[in-house]
Amino acid sequence: MTHLPILPILLPSLAGTLMLLPPLSKRPNAQRWITWTVLVVLMGIVAGLVLSAQRQTTIYALGGWQPPFGIVLVVDRFAALLLAVTAILAFCAGIYSAGREDRQSALFYPLFLFQVTGINGAFLTGDLFNLFVFFEILLIASYALLIHGGGSAQTKAGFHYVTVNLVGSALFLVALGTLYGTMGSLNMADLSANVGLLLPEDQILVKTGGLLLLLVFSLKSALLPLHFWLPKTYTAASASVVALFAVMTKVGVYSIFRVFGGIFGGNAGALANFAIPWIWPLAIATIALGSVGVYAATSLRLATANMVIVSVGTLLITFVMEGGQFLRVGFYYLLHSTAVTGALFLIADQVGIQRGVAVDRFVKARPVTHAAFLSGLFLIAAIAAVGLPPLSGFIGKVLILHSASRFAEQVWVWPALLTSSLLIMIAFSRAGSTFFWHVSAKEAVVGLKVRFTQIAAIFILLSTAALMTVFADAILTYSHGAAGDLRQDPTIIEHQHETSRSRVHGVQES
């Protein structure tokens, strides 16, 4: 149990490295079974971390070097929650790829596991520099996965995606240099403890570094106006890859929550909550523009990509309302939106491969194979995405609306969310009627047969919407604790400072 926190990073990275070497590099079937095994084991490990985080936050110091000088992993309830949704999504995306997408390149599974490594590392790291490192790991893997299978659309989207993220990475380093040069540390707990003690002449530099981080994380999470890269990228990637991408924007959202809820939260003195006035209007605008994008989309995959943008704005609304007092509702909605958008991406692929050249565009085309079955899956996903009862989307949106207790918040939040739900409902109604009712009777059903693993992946993701309804109270209770962990428990900070002071004292004596 002592080394459990490092395993979500170590296990997929080692497995991915081994699959690059002979004899596994030439054996796609062996790579597939190794990846599935790793993902199943990973779900077990994450389940253990979720239970462990319920009892106490775990600080894992690599090599025994304590913070703020050493590299630390922090497993609190917030990190464990994100690890859990990543593990489930990665498993479903992994089994969906079997037999079709994974045969397009011998590097598919190694790259897939490297991206899982980067995502898990970003959720676990306790310092900002290693957040940058894990960002780069997941981004490098995503660059290659995006152009997996070739094609002009993938190449164009990949070039755009790489260029944008290279700029973001450069700004990330500038922000880290600014913060380190001013405060002498990049450990998150250490920064949280000391940011309120800054001299007035240092506050402007730290605020500048914080605003640069907000810019970078807004780019990563696709917050308006830095969302322009997402629709083209998500519509170009293969199905299993884009399903895993559903959690990528949540890494950016997680970083905003962690940095501006922990470091620059309520205990940051003169810099307390300075980012909230920036996030408020951008979050509302992101919901509005994303909803219009869903309504105006010409294909199901493009509509789902804009759904991801809507979910980002909705999550950030829960961060800024009442000073983050309703983050537990946001965490619940985060789990729901990630699973449902992942399922919708896979459903869009299933519909697309059945309809020939029309793929998943909203145009009249030939009937799909197993129309009754696929329409049922689409209906469940649409109900969850719109936020209709009885699934988790309804609970999440009702709780968000209820959380907007102040009149000033209600004026913005209620119209944004309700109008968004209406536009999304219209868009998915159009999609369902086009795919399953308005078909060309002259054309025969000649689509590919549905594979069991593909349906299993969609079913697992959609089942989470039902399970989150049944266990809503337990999830919200856990999310409430996760929101408390986000604000940096003072006992954890004190523990880190005591260990770092002891090490410094020992070095001085020697």
Short mmCIF file of C-alpha atoms in Angstrom, two decimals:
data_model
loop_
_atom_site.label_atom_id
_atom_site.label_comp_id
_atom_site.label_asym_id
_atom_site.label_seq_id
_atom_site.Cartn_x
_atom_site.Cartn_y
_atom_site.Cartn_z
CA MET A 1 0.00 0.00 0.00
CA THR A 2 2.98 2.32 0.57
CA HIS A 3 3.87 2.58 -3.14
CA LEU A 4 0.32 2.49 -4.49
CA PRO A 5 0.25 6.21 -5.52
CA ILE A 6 3.08 5.77 -8.05
CA LEU A 7 1.49 2.79 -9.81
CA PRO A 8 -1.04 4.73 -11.99
CA ILE A 9 2.01 6.41 -13.53
CA LEU A 10 4.52 3.57 -13.42
CA LEU A 11 2.34 0.72 -14.70
CA PRO A 12 1.13 2.18 -18.03
CA SER A 13 4.47 3.83 -18.76
CA LEU A 14 6.42 0.57 -18.28
CA ALA A 15 3.89 -1.43 -20.29
CA GLY A 16 3.98 1.13 -23.11
CA THR A 17 7.78 1.08 -23.17
CA LEU A 18 7.94 -2.72 -23.29
CA MET A 19 5.53 -2.79 -26.23
CA LEU A 20 7.93 -0.63 -28.22
CA LEU A 21 10.59 -3.35 -27.98
CA PRO A 22 10.85 -6.73 -29.74
CA PRO A 23 9.12 -9.14 -29.72
CA LEU A 24 6.00 -7.24 -28.57
CA SER A 25 6.49 -4.45 -31.13
CA LYS A 26 5.46 -6.85 -33.92
CA ARG A 27 2.61 -8.60 -32.11
CA PRO A 28 -0.59 -6.50 -32.10
CA ASN A 29 -2.69 -9.19 -30.43
CA ALA A 30 -0.24 -9.45 -27.55
CA GLN A 31 -0.19 -5.65 -27.25
CA ARG A 32 -3.97 -5.62 -27.08
CA TRP A 33 -4.18 -8.16 -24.27
CA ILE A 34 -1.37 -6.50 -22.32
CA THR A 35 -3.13 -3.13 -22.62
CA TRP A 36 -6.46 -4.57 -21.49
CA THR A 37 -4.77 -6.26 -18.55
CA VAL A 38 -2.99 -3.05 -17.57
CA LEU A 39 -6.24 -1.07 -17.76
CA VAL A 40 -8.12 -3.63 -15.63
CA VAL A 41 -5.33 -3.66 -13.02
CA LEU A 42 -5.28 0.12 -13.14
CA MET A 43 -8.98 0.25 -12.26
CA GLY A 44 -8.29 -1.94 -9.25
CA ILE A 45 -5.40 0.27 -8.14
CA VAL A 46 -7.51 3.40 -8.53
CA ALA A 47 -10.33 1.81 -6.53
CA GLY A 48 -7.83 1.26 -3.73
CA LEU A 49 -6.67 4.88 -3.93
CA VAL A 50 -10.28 6.13 -3.82
CA LEU A 51 -10.91 4.17 -0.62
CA SER A 52 -7.58 5.22 0.87
CA ALA A 53 -8.21 8.90 0.09
CA GLN A 54 -11.53 8.66 1.91
CA ARG A 55 -9.60 8.00 5.13
CA GLN A 56 -6.63 10.33 4.65
CA THR A 57 -4.61 12.22 2.06
CA THR A 58 -1.47 10.37 0.99
CA ILE A 59 1.76 12.27 0.25
CA TYR A 60 4.22 10.14 -1.70
CA ALA A 61 7.75 11.57 -1.83
CA LEU A 62 9.80 10.04 -4.65
CA GLY A 63 13.20 8.87 -3.44
CA GLY A 64 12.35 9.96 0.08
CA TRP A 65 13.02 13.62 -0.76
CA GLN A 66 10.41 15.60 1.11
CA PRO A 67 8.63 18.74 -0.15
CA PRO A 68 9.17 21.46 -1.09
CA PHE A 69 12.52 20.25 -2.51
CA GLY A 70 11.57 16.76 -3.66
CA ILE A 71 9.03 15.49 -6.18
CA VAL A 72 5.78 14.56 -4.46
CA LEU A 73 2.56 12.90 -5.50
CA VAL A 74 -0.57 13.84 -3.57
CA VAL A 75 -3.55 11.50 -3.48
CA ASP A 76 -6.50 13.31 -1.98
CA ARG A 77 -10.16 12.72 -2.75
CA PHE A 78 -10.14 15.19 -5.63
CA ALA A 79 -7.21 13.51 -7.38
CA ALA A 80 -8.66 10.04 -6.70
CA LEU A 81 -11.99 11.06 -8.22
CA LEU A 82 -10.31 12.16 -11.44
CA LEU A 83 -8.18 9.01 -11.53
CA ALA A 84 -11.34 6.93 -11.29
CA VAL A 85 -13.09 8.57 -14.23
CA THR A 86 -9.87 8.35 -16.29
CA ALA A 87 -9.48 4.64 -15.54
CA ILE A 88 -13.04 3.85 -16.60
CA LEU A 89 -12.85 5.99 -19.72
CA ALA A 90 -9.46 4.56 -20.73
CA PHE A 91 -10.70 0.99 -20.31
CA CYS A 92 -13.78 1.63 -22.46
CA ALA A 93 -11.74 3.43 -25.14
CA GLY A 94 -9.17 0.62 -25.08
CA ILE A 95 -11.64 -2.21 -25.64
CA TYR A 96 -13.53 -0.20 -28.26
CA SER A 97 -10.41 0.07 -30.42
CA ALA A 98 -10.01 -3.72 -30.72
CA GLY A 99 -9.82 -5.19 -34.19
CA ARG A 100 -10.10 -1.96 -36.21
CA GLU A 101 -8.33 1.16 -34.99
CA ASP A 102 -5.56 -0.70 -33.19
CA ARG A 103 -4.49 -2.44 -36.42
CA GLN A 104 -3.71 0.80 -38.23
CA SER A 105 -0.40 1.22 -36.44
CA ALA A 106 1.89 -0.88 -34.24
CA LEU A 107 2.35 2.16 -32.00
CA PHE A 108 -1.31 2.62 -31.11
CA TYR A 109 -1.31 0.86 -27.74
CA PRO A 110 2.05 2.22 -26.52
CA LEU A 111 0.90 5.77 -27.34
CA PHE A 112 -2.46 5.10 -25.72
CA LEU A 113 -0.79 4.02 -22.47
CA PHE A 114 1.63 6.94 -22.55
CA GLN A 115 -1.31 9.32 -22.74
CA VAL A 116 -2.93 7.57 -19.78
CA THR A 117 0.38 8.01 -17.96
CA GLY A 118 0.39 11.75 -18.61
CA ILE A 119 -3.22 12.21 -17.56
CA ASN A 120 -2.75 10.25 -14.33
CA GLY A 121 0.47 12.09 -13.54
CA ALA A 122 -1.21 15.48 -14.00
CA PHE A 123 -3.89 14.50 -11.49
CA LEU A 124 -1.38 13.15 -8.96
CA THR A 125 1.46 15.64 -8.98
CA GLY A 126 1.92 17.96 -6.04
CA ASP A 127 4.05 20.61 -7.75
CA LEU A 128 3.57 22.86 -10.75
CA PHE A 129 6.73 21.92 -12.63
CA ASN A 130 5.79 18.26 -12.78
CA LEU A 131 2.30 19.33 -13.80
CA PHE A 132 4.04 20.86 -16.82
CA VAL A 133 6.02 17.64 -17.37
CA PHE A 134 2.93 15.44 -17.35
CA PHE A 135 1.10 17.91 -19.58
CA GLU A 136 3.87 17.44 -22.12
CA ILE A 137 3.75 13.64 -21.84
CA LEU A 138 0.03 13.49 -22.52
CA LEU A 139 0.27 16.11 -25.26
CA ILE A 140 3.11 14.37 -27.12
CA ALA A 141 1.16 11.11 -27.05
CA SER A 142 -2.01 12.92 -28.18
CA TYR A 143 -0.14 14.50 -31.12
CA ALA A 144 0.69 11.06 -32.48
CA LEU A 145 -2.71 9.56 -31.63
CA LEU A 146 -4.48 12.40 -33.41
CA ILE A 147 -2.83 11.60 -36.76
CA HIS A 148 -3.11 7.84 -36.10
CA GLY A 149 -4.34 6.19 -39.29
CA GLY A 150 -3.28 9.07 -41.54
CA GLY A 151 -5.45 11.26 -43.73
CA SER A 152 -5.46 14.91 -44.70
CA ALA A 153 -8.06 15.89 -42.07
CA GLN A 154 -5.97 14.36 -39.28
CA THR A 155 -2.79 16.02 -40.57
CA LYS A 156 -4.36 19.49 -40.77
CA ALA A 157 -5.96 19.18 -37.34
CA GLY A 158 -2.74 17.78 -35.93
CA PHE A 159 -0.67 20.71 -37.19
CA HIS A 160 -3.15 23.19 -35.73
CA TYR A 161 -3.30 21.29 -32.43
CA VAL A 162 0.49 21.02 -32.09
CA THR A 163 1.05 24.71 -32.89
CA VAL A 164 -1.49 25.91 -30.35
CA ASN A 165 -0.18 23.67 -27.59
CA LEU A 166 3.46 24.58 -28.24
CA VAL A 167 2.55 28.21 -27.62
CA GLY A 168 0.70 27.16 -24.48
CA SER A 169 3.70 25.16 -23.25
CA ALA A 170 6.02 28.12 -23.78
CA LEU A 171 3.73 30.38 -21.75
CA PHE A 172 3.51 27.67 -19.09
CA LEU A 173 7.30 27.74 -18.65
CA VAL A 174 7.33 31.54 -18.47
CA ALA A 175 4.68 31.42 -15.74
CA LEU A 176 6.61 28.79 -13.77
CA GLY A 177 9.82 30.81 -14.03
CA THR A 178 8.02 33.90 -12.75
CA LEU A 179 6.55 32.08 -9.76
CA TYR A 180 9.75 30.24 -8.89
CA GLY A 181 11.88 33.37 -9.19
CA THR A 182 9.57 35.21 -6.82
CA MET A 183 8.61 32.54 -4.31
CA GLY A 184 11.47 30.04 -4.54
CA SER A 185 9.21 27.00 -4.81
CA LEU A 186 6.72 25.32 -7.13
CA ASN A 187 5.28 22.91 -4.58
CA MET A 188 1.54 23.61 -4.50
CA ALA A 189 1.09 23.28 -0.75
CA ASP A 190 4.18 25.39 -0.14
CA LEU A 191 2.91 28.09 -2.50
CA SER A 192 -0.49 27.99 -0.84
CA ALA A 193 1.06 28.51 2.59
CA ASN A 194 3.32 31.40 1.55
CA VAL A 195 1.39 33.36 -1.09
CA GLY A 196 -0.48 35.30 1.61
CA LEU A 197 2.83 36.44 3.12
CA LEU A 198 4.19 38.13 -0.01
CA LEU A 199 5.54 41.65 0.12
CA PRO A 200 3.55 44.19 -1.91
CA GLU A 201 6.33 44.56 -4.49
CA ASP A 202 6.29 40.77 -5.12
CA GLN A 203 2.53 40.45 -5.43
CA ILE A 204 2.38 41.93 -8.92
CA LEU A 205 4.90 39.37 -10.24
CA VAL A 206 3.07 36.46 -8.64
CA LYS A 207 -0.25 37.75 -9.96
CA THR A 208 1.29 38.00 -13.44
CA GLY A 209 2.49 34.40 -13.17
CA GLY A 210 -0.95 33.35 -11.99
CA LEU A 211 -2.67 35.08 -14.90
CA LEU A 212 -0.31 33.36 -17.32
CA LEU A 213 -1.25 30.03 -15.73
CA LEU A 214 -4.93 30.93 -16.13
CA LEU A 215 -4.28 31.65 -19.80
CA VAL A 216 -2.51 28.30 -20.27
CA PHE A 217 -5.13 26.28 -18.40
CA SER A 218 -7.92 28.08 -20.29
CA LEU A 219 -6.26 26.96 -23.52
CA LYS A 220 -5.95 23.38 -22.30
CA SER A 221 -9.55 23.26 -21.09
CA ALA A 222 -10.98 25.04 -24.19
CA LEU A 223 -12.40 28.00 -22.30
CA LEU A 224 -13.67 30.84 -24.49
CA PRO A 225 -12.02 32.45 -26.45
CA LEU A 226 -9.30 29.77 -26.52
CA HIS A 227 -11.66 26.97 -27.53
CA PHE A 228 -11.15 27.26 -31.31
CA TRP A 229 -8.78 24.27 -31.54
CA LEU A 230 -11.16 21.71 -30.00
CA PRO A 231 -13.95 21.10 -32.56
CA LYS A 232 -11.57 20.50 -35.47
CA THR A 233 -9.28 18.32 -33.36
CA TYR A 234 -12.03 16.18 -31.85
CA THR A 235 -13.78 15.60 -35.17
CA ALA A 236 -10.56 14.46 -36.86
CA ALA A 237 -9.35 11.87 -34.32
CA SER A 238 -10.40 8.22 -34.39
CA ALA A 239 -13.27 7.12 -32.14
CA SER A 240 -11.38 5.50 -29.28
CA VAL A 241 -8.82 8.31 -29.25
CA VAL A 242 -11.42 11.08 -29.11
CA ALA A 243 -13.28 9.18 -26.38
CA LEU A 244 -10.12 9.34 -24.27
CA PHE A 245 -9.77 13.00 -25.28
CA ALA A 246 -13.06 13.60 -23.41
CA VAL A 247 -11.04 13.71 -20.20
CA MET A 248 -8.23 15.87 -21.64
CA THR A 249 -10.07 19.16 -21.19
CA LYS A 250 -10.82 18.08 -17.63
CA VAL A 251 -7.07 18.14 -16.97
CA GLY A 252 -7.15 21.86 -17.74
CA VAL A 253 -10.24 22.35 -15.57
CA TYR A 254 -8.60 20.33 -12.79
CA SER A 255 -5.55 22.58 -12.98
CA ILE A 256 -7.70 25.70 -12.67
CA PHE A 257 -9.46 24.20 -9.67
CA ARG A 258 -6.20 23.11 -8.05
CA VAL A 259 -4.22 26.31 -8.61
CA PHE A 260 -6.91 28.96 -8.20
CA GLY A 261 -8.87 27.09 -5.55
CA GLY A 262 -5.81 26.03 -3.56
CA ILE A 263 -2.86 28.35 -4.14
CA PHE A 264 -4.85 31.48 -4.99
CA GLY A 265 -7.92 30.55 -2.95
CA GLY A 266 -9.45 32.23 0.07
CA ASN A 267 -6.22 32.11 2.13
CA ALA A 268 -4.03 33.91 -0.43
CA GLY A 269 -4.20 37.33 1.24
CA ALA A 270 -4.16 40.18 -1.25
CA LEU A 271 -4.26 37.67 -4.14
CA ALA A 272 -7.22 35.69 -2.81
CA ASN A 273 -9.63 34.64 -5.58
CA PHE A 274 -8.21 37.21 -8.00
CA ALA A 275 -9.05 34.98 -10.99
CA ILE A 276 -12.78 34.72 -10.27
CA PRO A 277 -13.73 38.04 -11.97
CA TRP A 278 -11.99 36.72 -15.12
CA ILE A 279 -13.55 33.26 -14.99
CA TRP A 280 -17.17 34.33 -14.37
CA PRO A 281 -17.96 35.98 -17.74
CA LEU A 282 -15.79 33.56 -19.70
CA ALA A 283 -17.59 30.55 -18.22
CA ILE A 284 -21.02 31.95 -19.10
CA ALA A 285 -19.85 32.85 -22.61
CA THR A 286 -18.37 29.37 -23.04
CA ILE A 287 -21.71 27.76 -22.18
CA ALA A 288 -23.52 30.06 -24.61
CA LEU A 289 -21.13 29.63 -27.52
CA GLY A 290 -20.78 25.88 -26.98
CA SER A 291 -24.57 25.49 -26.96
CA VAL A 292 -24.87 27.40 -30.22
CA GLY A 293 -22.14 25.14 -31.59
CA VAL A 294 -24.15 22.04 -30.63
CA TYR A 295 -27.29 23.48 -32.23
CA ALA A 296 -25.50 24.47 -35.44
CA ALA A 297 -23.41 21.30 -35.77
CA THR A 298 -23.64 19.34 -39.01
CA SER A 299 -22.60 16.00 -37.52
CA LEU A 300 -23.01 14.12 -34.25
CA ARG A 301 -19.29 14.14 -33.55
CA LEU A 302 -19.11 17.92 -34.01
CA ALA A 303 -22.14 18.35 -31.75
CA THR A 304 -20.48 16.19 -29.10
CA ALA A 305 -17.24 18.16 -29.38
CA ASN A 306 -19.21 21.32 -28.64
CA MET A 307 -20.85 19.47 -25.74
CA VAL A 308 -17.36 19.18 -24.26
CA ILE A 309 -17.04 22.97 -24.48
CA VAL A 310 -20.42 23.41 -22.76
CA SER A 311 -19.33 21.09 -19.94
CA VAL A 312 -16.16 23.13 -19.38
CA GLY A 313 -18.16 26.33 -18.91
CA THR A 314 -20.63 24.56 -16.62
CA LEU A 315 -17.86 23.15 -14.43
CA LEU A 316 -16.21 26.54 -14.06
CA ILE A 317 -19.54 28.08 -13.05
CA THR A 318 -19.57 25.81 -10.00
CA PHE A 319 -16.05 26.98 -9.19
CA VAL A 320 -16.94 30.69 -9.08
CA MET A 321 -20.40 30.54 -7.46
CA GLU A 322 -20.35 31.49 -3.78
CA GLY A 323 -16.56 31.41 -3.73
CA GLY A 324 -16.42 27.71 -4.66
CA GLN A 325 -18.81 26.57 -1.94
CA PHE A 326 -20.64 24.33 -4.42
CA LEU A 327 -17.67 22.57 -5.95
CA ARG A 328 -19.05 19.21 -4.85
CA VAL A 329 -21.84 19.72 -7.39
CA GLY A 330 -19.25 20.51 -10.02
CA PHE A 331 -17.33 17.32 -9.27
CA TYR A 332 -20.52 15.30 -9.66
CA TYR A 333 -21.22 16.97 -13.00
CA LEU A 334 -17.61 16.40 -14.09
CA LEU A 335 -17.97 12.63 -13.68
CA HIS A 336 -21.27 12.65 -15.54
CA SER A 337 -20.20 14.84 -18.46
CA THR A 338 -16.94 12.98 -19.08
CA ALA A 339 -18.60 9.57 -19.26
CA VAL A 340 -21.55 10.73 -21.38
CA THR A 341 -19.50 12.67 -23.93
CA GLY A 342 -17.14 9.70 -24.21
CA ALA A 343 -20.13 7.45 -24.95
CA LEU A 344 -21.52 9.91 -27.51
CA PHE A 345 -18.23 9.95 -29.41
CA LEU A 346 -18.34 6.14 -29.64
CA ILE A 347 -22.01 6.15 -30.68
CA ALA A 348 -21.21 8.69 -33.40
CA ASP A 349 -18.55 6.33 -34.73
CA GLN A 350 -20.96 3.37 -34.71
CA VAL A 351 -23.58 5.36 -36.58
CA GLY A 352 -20.96 6.64 -39.02
CA ILE A 353 -19.61 3.25 -40.05
CA GLN A 354 -23.18 2.05 -40.75
CA ARG A 355 -24.21 4.93 -43.01
CA GLY A 356 -21.50 4.83 -45.66
CA VAL A 357 -20.30 8.12 -47.14
CA ALA A 358 -22.84 10.09 -45.06
CA VAL A 359 -21.08 8.91 -41.86
CA ASP A 360 -22.56 10.79 -38.87
CA ARG A 361 -23.61 13.93 -40.74
CA PHE A 362 -27.20 15.10 -40.31
CA VAL A 363 -28.28 14.15 -43.85
CA LYS A 364 -30.59 11.50 -45.23
CA ALA A 365 -28.76 8.22 -45.86
CA ARG A 366 -29.17 4.46 -45.84
CA PRO A 367 -30.53 2.67 -42.75
CA VAL A 368 -28.10 1.55 -40.08
CA THR A 369 -27.52 -2.02 -38.99
CA HIS A 370 -29.20 -2.88 -35.66
CA ALA A 371 -31.12 0.40 -35.81
CA ALA A 372 -33.34 -0.43 -32.83
CA PHE A 373 -30.37 -1.24 -30.61
CA LEU A 374 -28.25 1.75 -31.62
CA SER A 375 -31.22 4.12 -31.36
CA GLY A 376 -31.80 2.91 -27.81
CA LEU A 377 -28.19 3.66 -26.86
CA PHE A 378 -28.40 7.05 -28.54
CA LEU A 379 -31.64 7.87 -26.72
CA ILE A 380 -30.10 7.10 -23.32
CA ALA A 381 -27.02 9.17 -24.13
CA ALA A 382 -29.14 12.08 -25.38
CA ILE A 383 -31.33 12.07 -22.26
CA ALA A 384 -28.22 12.14 -20.07
CA ALA A 385 -26.54 14.87 -22.13
CA VAL A 386 -29.57 17.15 -22.23
CA GLY A 387 -30.17 16.75 -18.49
CA LEU A 388 -33.59 15.10 -18.53
CA PRO A 389 -34.78 12.85 -15.69
CA PRO A 390 -34.07 10.28 -14.41
CA LEU A 391 -30.37 10.15 -15.28
CA SER A 392 -27.39 11.88 -13.68
CA GLY A 393 -27.43 14.88 -16.01
CA PHE A 394 -30.76 15.94 -14.53
CA ILE A 395 -29.47 15.69 -10.97
CA GLY A 396 -26.29 17.58 -11.82
CA LYS A 397 -28.06 20.48 -13.53
CA VAL A 398 -30.78 20.77 -10.88
CA LEU A 399 -28.13 20.93 -8.17
CA ILE A 400 -26.21 23.62 -10.08
CA LEU A 401 -29.38 25.69 -10.54
CA HIS A 402 -30.22 25.26 -6.87
CA SER A 403 -26.70 26.33 -5.89
CA ALA A 404 -27.16 29.69 -7.60
CA SER A 405 -28.77 31.20 -4.52
CA ARG A 406 -27.84 34.85 -5.07
CA PHE A 407 -29.95 36.91 -7.44
CA ALA A 408 -26.88 38.13 -9.34
CA GLU A 409 -25.88 34.51 -9.95
CA GLN A 410 -29.39 33.39 -10.89
CA VAL A 411 -29.64 36.11 -13.54
CA TRP A 412 -26.67 34.59 -15.39
CA VAL A 413 -26.66 30.90 -14.47
CA TRP A 414 -30.34 30.00 -14.92
CA PRO A 415 -30.80 31.43 -18.46
CA ALA A 416 -27.43 30.04 -19.57
CA LEU A 417 -28.06 26.48 -18.39
CA LEU A 418 -31.75 26.29 -19.35
CA THR A 419 -31.22 27.78 -22.80
CA SER A 420 -28.25 25.45 -23.27
CA SER A 421 -30.38 22.41 -22.40
CA LEU A 422 -33.06 23.53 -24.87
CA LEU A 423 -30.61 23.98 -27.74
CA ILE A 424 -28.93 20.65 -27.00
CA MET A 425 -32.31 18.89 -26.88
CA ILE A 426 -33.25 20.33 -30.27
CA ALA A 427 -29.90 19.28 -31.75
CA PHE A 428 -30.09 15.70 -30.49
CA SER A 429 -33.74 15.38 -31.51
CA ARG A 430 -32.70 16.36 -35.03
CA ALA A 431 -29.83 13.89 -34.93
CA GLY A 432 -31.97 10.96 -33.76
CA SER A 433 -34.73 11.56 -36.30
CA THR A 434 -32.17 11.91 -39.12
CA PHE A 435 -30.25 8.76 -38.26
CA PHE A 436 -33.10 6.39 -37.45
CA TRP A 437 -36.30 7.74 -39.07
CA HIS A 438 -35.53 9.86 -42.13
CA VAL A 439 -33.61 7.17 -44.01
CA SER A 440 -33.41 6.36 -47.68
CA ALA A 441 -35.72 3.41 -48.29
CA LYS A 442 -34.10 2.70 -51.66
CA GLU A 443 -30.76 1.78 -50.13
CA ALA A 444 -30.07 -1.56 -48.48
CA VAL A 445 -28.63 -2.03 -45.01
CA VAL A 446 -25.00 -2.91 -45.76
CA GLY A 447 -23.19 -1.47 -42.76
CA LEU A 448 -20.61 -3.34 -40.75
CA LYS A 449 -21.82 -5.52 -37.90
CA VAL A 450 -21.50 -4.16 -34.41
CA ARG A 451 -18.70 -5.74 -32.40
CA PHE A 452 -19.33 -6.96 -28.87
CA THR A 453 -16.39 -5.05 -27.38
CA GLN A 454 -17.60 -1.82 -28.98
CA ILE A 455 -21.10 -2.16 -27.58
CA ALA A 456 -19.68 -3.16 -24.20
CA ALA A 457 -17.60 0.03 -24.10
CA ILE A 458 -20.64 2.21 -24.85
CA PHE A 459 -22.80 0.30 -22.38
CA ILE A 460 -20.30 0.70 -19.54
CA LEU A 461 -20.07 4.45 -20.06
CA LEU A 462 -23.83 4.88 -20.25
CA SER A 463 -24.29 2.70 -17.17
CA THR A 464 -22.41 5.29 -15.16
CA ALA A 465 -25.26 7.77 -15.78
CA ALA A 466 -27.71 5.33 -14.19
CA LEU A 467 -25.34 4.34 -11.38
CA MET A 468 -24.61 7.98 -10.57
CA THR A 469 -28.36 8.47 -10.13
CA VAL A 470 -28.70 5.51 -7.79
CA PHE A 471 -25.61 6.42 -5.74
CA ALA A 472 -25.93 10.20 -6.05
CA ASP A 473 -25.87 10.78 -2.29
CA ALA A 474 -22.69 8.75 -1.76
CA ILE A 475 -20.93 10.42 -4.69
CA LEU A 476 -21.93 13.89 -3.49
CA THR A 477 -20.68 13.08 0.01
CA TYR A 478 -17.33 12.00 -1.41
CA SER A 479 -17.28 15.08 -3.66
CA HIS A 480 -17.89 17.31 -0.66
CA GLY A 481 -14.75 15.89 0.95
CA ALA A 482 -12.87 16.35 -2.33
CA ALA A 483 -13.86 20.03 -2.39
CA GLY A 484 -12.44 20.37 1.13
CA ASP A 485 -9.19 18.72 0.05
CA LEU A 486 -8.92 21.16 -2.85
CA ARG A 487 -8.69 24.07 -0.45
CA GLN A 488 -5.51 22.56 1.02
CA ASP A 489 -6.08 21.11 4.48
CA PRO A 490 -3.79 23.07 6.86
CA THR A 491 -2.64 19.86 8.54
CA ILE A 492 -1.20 18.65 5.23
CA ILE A 493 0.62 21.92 4.67
CA GLU A 494 2.00 21.87 8.18
CA HIS A 495 3.19 18.27 7.71
CA GLN A 496 5.00 19.23 4.52
CA HIS A 497 6.66 22.22 6.16
CA GLU A 498 7.72 20.24 9.21
CA THR A 499 9.38 17.59 7.02
CA SER A 500 11.07 20.19 4.82
CA ARG A 501 12.31 22.16 7.85
CA SER A 502 13.70 18.97 9.39
CA ARG A 503 15.62 18.17 6.21
CA VAL A 504 16.98 21.71 5.90
CA HIS A 505 18.00 21.69 9.57
CA GLY A 506 19.81 18.39 9.06
CA VAL A 507 21.71 19.73 6.06
CA GLN A 508 22.76 22.85 7.99
CA GLU A 509 24.07 20.76 10.89
CA SER A 510 26.08 18.55 8.58
#
